[in-house]
Amino acid sequence: MVKEECKALLDALSKVAACYRHMVLTIGGTSDSQNLREELKKTRQKAQELAVANRNKLTAVLKDKTVSKEDKAEFERLWVIFSTCMEILEIDMRRALELGQEFPLNVPKKHLIQTGMSGGTSGVAARAMSVQNMKYEAEHNIDVVDLKDLENEINQVGEMMYEMEMKVNVPQWTVEAKQDPGAELKSTISVGASSIGMISVEENKSFCDISKVLAGIIFSAVLIIAIVLAVCVVKLS
Amino acid sequence: MTVKRVDQGQHYRPRMAFLKKIEALLMEMQNPDTGIKTHTQRVMITNIPHAITGSDVLQWIVQHLKIVEEEALNLGNLMVKYGYIYPLQEPKNLILKTDSSLYRFQTPYFWPTQQWAADDTDYAIYLAKKNIKRKGILEEYEKEHYNLLNKKINYKWDFVIMQAKEQYRTGKERKKADRYALDCQEKAYWLVHRTPPGMQDILDYGLDRVTDPNENKKKTIDVYRREIMYYQQVIMKSTVKSSVSLGGLVKYSEQFLSNDPIMSGCLPSNPWITDDSEFWELNAKLVEIPTRMRVERWAFNFNELMRDPKGRQNFQLFLKKEFSGENLGFWEACEDLKYGDQSKVKEKAEEIYKLFLAPGARRWINIDGTTMGITVKGLKHPHRYVLDAAQTHIYMLMKKDSYGRYLKSPIYKEMLAKAIVPQETVKKSSGFPFARRHLRCSPSPVILRQQEEEAKAKEAATNVDITQLCQFTAPVPHLAVYTGTSVPSPPSTPRPSCHIPNSPPSQSPGHITLPNSTVCPSPISVALDSTPCLERKWEASGSNSNHFPSITESTEISTDSESGTCNSQVPGNVEAKVPPKSRTTSSFSRFLKRGCLTSPVFATLSPKCPAVTHGKVQPLDDLEQQLQQKSKKVTNFFQIKVDIPLESRIYPIDSEEEEEDCPRACKDSAKEVICPWENFTEQGKTG
């Protein structure tokens, strides 16, 4: 029970972290906008809430002495995943701060980098917030205003991580990954829709085509022989 | 959670000031009015905006910065290499092509930063994502990285997979064109930060630094104090004016221009071009007749002369005539010590000491008291550079004194006249391309080295310098006072030598004695012992009790030097008997030592050859009386300038008890100065 809850929380945190990363990637580019900054802010806050929830739950479980050995190992694994996720979040937040400072939106002299991106990130934000559509309510200069909050939040996250490190003694290197290398390949993610035709020139042709052709040839050959035999039989009779 | 490291080493990336500069330039490029014009890239059915051509970039840089095209191209290349602009058609070819090939700007998140290095975890996530996208098709080096990372950050691996999947799914929320552009961006980023094999890692900065450039140091008193100290030291550093150093460089270049085979060609011909190795043969290390260029080069400066083995050889001839050959010998021995085997350092240092530095040594060199003191002190714990001070002194002596005379000497002039100027060879036209070329092998370096060593040994054996004696007096054959060479004694007689390089290794197992060994007394004791008076006694008694283990008592080193000169008495006519060790002799020797030692220190330079016929054997009884007389006379003989302070320990050694233990030092013929431990084996042989 607890395990499933923890896992679910972690998944949510991971999702939000991924979305945050996607959004930070867009800062400074041509698809940057006030909306993006607002999205960033909202995602960030969501991430923090999730982080706190995760932390509380996991620390409670890890401090619990009545947990069995395998469970403990499992929870330590989850703990390591959690802390790694927090690290990535923290770095992304710092990058966001730096980039936000470098690319203020309302200054006419500062131009955005023409990165080739044209679409928005509302879909990503919606995914992060687990809502259908994003609502934008912020002011015009959120990009500047937000930076201060961002700084504070970064400090908060840093402190939280430090606390976690101090309170929970889980040596990272003792955790073994459950998934083997290449486990991602076994996922059921559909790949087809993403590629715009051949994105890379290096894609190898699969051998299936050749085998299919071979099969077709053999089949047709057998068919021809059958027809010939039938004709002979008809002729002879 | 990664543990924050305790700062004890080099963890910080260096300042990368160039990054901000490129970024400023990049921002300027985005200006819709003055920036670069963008085009649209067409990929299959989608159009992706903001593509720029290489030529546009180049032209813009030229116009904006007002620099030449070459420089602009270099700058453009750098921008592509650092990943600020990435090519669209040939992603792996990170150069700026000045044609219409397309590029795009990288998103600011993927710009290189000083503070954050490209993280391993991120790379793992990227590879996992790529795995998903391409269904396991990764490049070879990527596969390797993947496996390595799996091992390295195995504990994070679950997170990596999880995150990769999430990021992949999230990517789907974006427009197709954006997704494509994102892919390209990420790919370009990792091409810069995890270069494939064969590509130059442009962001390689060497080692991490100790100080954090991003740190804002609070200016405490301690910081200021350290700064002040640092700047004070900087001021005190002696610097050379660039005008002076450049002038030196110019002078050197002008002087050596003609000698440089690349700049001025070489005669007879460049072997690499004409396949004719005559040049190397003519310029062999110790060739009989050197080339003219080589000989002229010796006149440039003293260093050139010393660098060339042939030059040294010639110089040595000259020095021998001037009776200062031991200087060069000493210098060469020091070089050998410096560059030779570590295991032989102690041995060599001792040998050099015995041969050159000990008072009364066979080839005693003339260095001042302080240097001698330093050297002797250092010899207690010998290492490669223990003789550096003395070597420098001798070098300067030779340079300032002998070198000038050498250049004017007939020896040098003769060599110059003899020197050949090789004819320039005509390149043989290789008619038949498959003609078998006659390739001659030069002798193996091993053999060459052996020959060299044999030659050296031979030379050392025959080499006795007449530093102290008989420069002005006619040598007395039967005396052979201290000199081997000047005396036309039969070459077969063993030279008075305190062994040295001559002695076959088998004889010197005991040589490798520590200065403080109690077994074998120092050469000084040997030297001391072999005062002329004593020798006579020896000859009479053949006693071995020459050990004035001395040094502890020796205050007057001058006497040592004198006694040393007696060493080489080659009285062919004197036969030493092998007397039994007697207490009388030992006590007598002690007495003698004291007697000898009380003689005054001499400060005169000129070596005067004693005309006293010390070769005569005198009966034991008389010796005591004669000692007193002789000692004074003895000291008169060898007037060597020795102003070593009384306290300086010459060779830190032994106590008197060693006398008894030491093997008989006196050889049968009493011809050689014997280092006691040398005789040990001999005596063993003789029984």
GROMACS .gro file of C-alpha atoms in nm, chain B residues 52-55 89 97-103:
model
   12
  289ILE     CA    1   2.079   3.060  -4.173
  290THR     CA    2   2.344   3.005  -4.431
  291GLY     CA    3   2.710   2.985  -4.357
  292SER     CA    4   2.801   3.259  -4.596
  326GLN     CA    5   2.287   1.909  -4.313
  334LYS     CA    6   3.106   2.632  -4.440
  335THR     CA    7   3.094   2.951  -4.633
  336ASP     CA    8   2.854   2.829  -4.894
  337SER     CA    9   2.483   2.794  -4.867
  338SER     CA   10   2.484   2.515  -4.614
  339LEU     CA   11   2.232   2.572  -4.340
  340TYR     CA   12   2.284   2.636  -3.972
   0.00000   0.00000   0.00000
